[in-house]
Tab-separated table of C-alpha atoms in Angstrom:
chain	number	residue	atom	x	y	z
A	24	MET	CA	138.317	-21.539	35.158
A	25	ALA	CA	139.012	-24.086	32.582
A	26	LYS	CA	140.717	-26.278	35.187
A	27	LEU	CA	137.692	-26.106	37.365
A	28	GLN	CA	135.414	-27.041	34.584
A	29	LYS	CA	137.588	-29.933	33.591
A	30	SER	CA	137.471	-31.110	37.292
A	31	ILE	CA	133.641	-30.856	37.419
A	32	ASP	CA	133.482	-32.783	34.122
A	33	LYS	CA	135.646	-35.570	35.459
A	34	ARG	CA	133.568	-35.867	38.567
A	35	ASN	CA	130.354	-35.803	36.558
A	36	ALA	CA	131.702	-38.527	34.276
A	37	LEU	CA	132.506	-40.648	37.202
A	38	VAL	CA	129.004	-40.160	38.618
A	39	LYS	CA	127.282	-40.919	35.221
A	40	ALA	CA	129.584	-44.071	34.817
A	41	THR	CA	128.553	-45.260	38.388
A	42	ILE	CA	124.902	-44.828	37.591
A	43	GLU	CA	125.117	-46.709	34.236
A	44	LEU	CA	127.206	-49.602	35.602
A	45	VAL	CA	125.140	-50.008	38.706
A	46	ASN	CA	121.981	-50.071	36.766
A	47	ASN	CA	123.367	-52.692	34.370
A	48	ASN	CA	125.479	-54.838	36.628
A	49	GLY	CA	124.448	-54.100	40.362
A	50	PHE	CA	126.549	-52.514	43.031
A	51	HIS	CA	128.975	-55.604	43.609
A	52	ALA	CA	129.650	-56.156	40.031
A	53	THR	CA	130.803	-52.579	39.440
A	54	PRO	CA	134.413	-52.232	40.421
A	55	MET	CA	136.286	-48.944	40.507
A	56	SER	CA	138.388	-49.923	37.564
A	57	LYS	CA	135.230	-50.262	35.316
A	58	ILE	CA	133.906	-47.022	36.534
A	59	ALA	CA	137.198	-45.250	35.708
A	60	LYS	CA	137.278	-46.902	32.336
A	61	MET	CA	133.867	-45.961	31.379
A	62	ALA	CA	134.454	-42.430	32.657
A	63	ASN	CA	137.676	-42.229	30.601
A	64	VAL	CA	139.835	-41.303	33.587
A	65	SER	CA	142.747	-43.172	35.342
A	66	PRO	CA	141.611	-45.312	38.395
A	67	ALA	CA	143.735	-43.019	40.532
A	68	THR	CA	141.666	-39.976	39.485
A	69	ILE	CA	138.617	-41.424	41.210
A	70	TYR	CA	140.278	-40.876	44.608
A	71	LEU	CA	140.830	-37.149	43.939
A	72	TYR	CA	137.016	-36.917	44.198
A	73	PHE	CA	135.918	-39.794	46.293
A	74	GLU	CA	137.540	-41.617	49.331
A	75	ASN	CA	136.550	-45.081	48.205
A	76	LYS	CA	133.661	-46.892	46.349
A	77	GLN	CA	131.288	-46.490	49.304
A	78	ASP	CA	131.913	-42.719	49.138
A	79	LEU	CA	131.441	-42.562	45.502
A	80	VAL	CA	128.096	-44.454	45.706
A	81	ASN	CA	126.804	-42.480	48.630
A	82	GLN	CA	127.669	-39.158	46.881
A	83	THR	CA	126.194	-40.289	43.683
A	84	TYR	CA	123.080	-41.273	45.551
A	85	ILE	CA	122.825	-37.857	47.228
A	86	ASP	CA	123.428	-36.060	43.916
A	87	VAL	CA	120.774	-38.000	42.190
A	88	LYS	CA	118.287	-37.534	45.075
A	89	ALA	CA	118.878	-33.886	45.091
A	90	GLU	CA	118.166	-33.672	41.301
A	91	TYR	CA	115.050	-35.986	41.688
A	92	THR	CA	113.542	-33.783	44.530
A	93	GLU	CA	114.525	-30.485	42.813
A	94	TYR	CA	112.495	-31.687	39.898
A	95	ALA	CA	109.584	-33.106	41.993
A	96	PHE	CA	109.077	-29.872	43.984
A	97	LYS	CA	109.450	-27.321	41.071
A	98	ASN	CA	106.218	-25.436	40.926
A	99	TYR	CA	105.067	-26.850	44.233
A	100	ASP	CA	103.685	-24.123	46.633
A	101	GLU	CA	103.260	-25.050	50.307
A	102	THR	CA	100.108	-22.853	50.417
A	103	MET	CA	98.362	-25.260	48.006
A	104	SER	CA	95.592	-27.465	49.400
A	105	VAL	CA	96.885	-30.912	50.477
A	106	GLU	CA	95.229	-32.658	47.583
A	107	ALA	CA	96.516	-30.196	44.976
A	108	GLY	CA	99.950	-30.230	46.407
A	109	PHE	CA	100.135	-33.964	46.466
A	110	GLU	CA	98.959	-34.171	42.878
A	111	ARG	CA	101.487	-31.634	41.772
A	112	ILE	CA	104.347	-33.423	43.490
A	113	TRP	CA	103.173	-36.900	42.491
A	114	LYS	CA	102.794	-36.087	38.815
A	115	ARG	CA	106.279	-34.374	38.786
A	116	ILE	CA	107.736	-37.535	40.403
A	117	ALA	CA	106.034	-39.618	37.799
A	118	ASP	CA	107.441	-37.403	35.012
A	119	PHE	CA	110.908	-37.709	36.374
A	120	LYS	CA	110.706	-41.457	36.784
A	121	LEU	CA	109.500	-41.919	33.285
A	122	LYS	CA	111.761	-39.337	31.595
A	123	GLU	CA	114.928	-39.696	33.737
A	124	CYS	CA	114.737	-43.412	33.804
A	125	GLU	CA	118.489	-44.076	34.451
A	126	ASN	CA	118.595	-41.789	37.437
A	127	ALA	CA	115.251	-43.211	38.762
A	128	MET	CA	116.327	-46.787	38.349
A	129	PHE	CA	119.580	-45.954	40.248
A	130	LEU	CA	117.533	-44.435	43.109
A	131	ALA	CA	115.322	-47.516	43.111
A	132	GLN	CA	118.508	-49.799	43.327
A	133	CYS	CA	119.745	-47.542	46.207
A	134	ASP	CA	116.324	-47.965	48.059
A	135	ASN	CA	116.803	-51.812	47.994
A	136	THR	CA	120.409	-52.217	49.101
A	137	PRO	CA	122.436	-51.990	52.249
A	138	MET	CA	125.198	-50.321	50.265
A	139	ILE	CA	123.953	-46.847	50.997
A	140	ASP	CA	124.979	-45.865	54.453
A	141	ALA	CA	122.648	-44.577	57.169
A	142	HIS	CA	123.961	-40.970	57.000
A	143	SER	CA	123.474	-40.805	53.256
A	144	ARG	CA	119.944	-42.241	53.596
A	145	GLN	CA	119.168	-39.605	56.197
A	146	GLU	CA	120.524	-36.914	53.820
A	147	GLY	CA	118.337	-38.328	51.039
A	148	ILE	CA	115.199	-38.255	53.197
A	149	LYS	CA	115.881	-34.530	54.073
A	150	HIS	CA	115.425	-33.793	50.359
A	151	LEU	CA	111.839	-35.150	50.573
A	152	GLN	CA	110.994	-32.682	53.408
A	153	PRO	CA	108.304	-30.735	51.454
A	154	LEU	CA	106.384	-34.001	50.778
A	155	LEU	CA	106.790	-35.016	54.358
A	156	ASP	CA	105.518	-31.667	55.516
A	157	LEU	CA	102.564	-31.830	53.172
A	158	TRP	CA	101.758	-35.328	54.502
A	159	GLU	CA	102.023	-34.012	58.126
A	160	ARG	CA	99.687	-31.143	57.362
A	161	GLY	CA	97.329	-33.585	55.736
A	162	ARG	CA	97.278	-35.809	58.734
A	163	LYS	CA	96.578	-32.874	61.025
A	164	GLU	CA	93.751	-31.679	58.833
A	165	GLY	CA	92.276	-35.298	58.718
A	166	ILE	CA	92.857	-35.557	54.872
A	167	ILE	CA	95.713	-38.045	54.892
A	168	LYS	CA	95.445	-41.435	56.713
A	169	PRO	CA	97.394	-41.480	60.039
A	170	LEU	CA	100.127	-43.600	58.663
A	171	SER	CA	103.853	-43.335	58.824
A	172	ASP	CA	105.702	-41.561	56.051
A	173	TYR	CA	107.232	-44.869	55.070
A	174	LEU	CA	103.705	-46.482	54.487
A	175	LEU	CA	102.521	-43.337	52.710
A	176	TYR	CA	105.534	-43.499	50.438
A	177	ALA	CA	105.151	-47.156	49.826
A	178	TYR	CA	101.610	-46.976	48.825
A	179	SER	CA	101.588	-43.810	46.852
A	180	ILE	CA	105.039	-43.136	45.451
A	181	ASN	CA	106.871	-46.515	45.145
A	182	PRO	CA	104.438	-48.047	42.720
A	183	LEU	CA	105.835	-45.562	40.059
A	184	SER	CA	109.127	-47.444	40.225
A	185	PHE	CA	107.196	-50.655	39.116
A	186	LEU	CA	105.530	-48.720	36.337
A	187	MET	CA	108.864	-47.242	35.273
A	188	MET	CA	110.381	-50.673	35.090
A	189	ILE	CA	107.607	-52.328	33.077
A	190	GLN	CA	107.550	-49.373	30.635
A	191	LYS	CA	111.379	-49.723	30.293
A	192	ARG	CA	111.044	-53.457	29.590
A	193	GLY	CA	108.471	-52.502	26.845
A	194	ASP	CA	105.659	-54.282	28.514
A	195	ILE	CA	103.471	-51.169	28.589
A	196	GLN	CA	103.603	-47.634	27.242
A	197	LEU	CA	101.959	-45.350	29.722
A	198	ASP	CA	99.647	-42.782	28.341
A	199	GLU	CA	97.939	-39.859	30.075
A	200	LYS	CA	94.807	-41.767	30.916
A	201	GLN	CA	96.882	-44.635	32.606
A	202	LEU	CA	98.936	-42.064	34.424
A	203	GLU	CA	95.791	-40.302	35.776
A	204	GLU	CA	94.471	-43.581	36.837
A	205	ALA	CA	97.679	-44.412	38.653
A	206	TYR	CA	97.553	-41.057	40.364
A	207	GLN	CA	93.894	-41.613	41.380
A	208	SER	CA	95.026	-44.968	42.861
A	209	ALA	CA	97.889	-43.283	44.750
A	210	TRP	CA	95.658	-40.553	46.098
A	211	SER	CA	92.942	-43.103	47.149
A	212	SER	CA	95.459	-45.265	48.928
A	213	ILE	CA	96.556	-42.392	51.304
A	214	LYS	CA	93.450	-40.116	51.598
A	215	GLN	CA	91.285	-40.335	54.652
A	216	CYS	CA	87.997	-42.075	53.909
A	217	LYS	CA	84.981	-39.907	54.740
């Protein structure tokens, strides 16, 4: 059991080092040697867990995406109304992005790079299925605009990455009033106008 825990700890250290280095240096300026050094393991140890850098980055992306969506959908019930469900999910996503900033920044970088392969992107999208299902139900009920999931995400969820970055830089400290205004803007951008 101790060996298994040590193995899990090493893999977690490699994932954590990858996130930190990618956030600070970008994907291409993050060599395996730096990841191993930061994780306090030998460079050869990485290859016990990952085939290569691409595999390490893809698996890190999927791990972080799973953590993100598990957090986002906690306390969400698919029997909620579309509006109540979206509000619950959106506010949980906002909370994650503002509290788990390092992981959220890593996901934002992954969204804007060709480094993540197509299979891993598809795996990441699967983690968003409850939100996609909610939007589909909302479109069928005439509550959500008949837009693609990509456009709905771009208008309602992606602005949270911008807010996270400006808060991290110290340009703004989001309070509850501003978060509520941001939520109302997100909802207004995707709800069907009556």
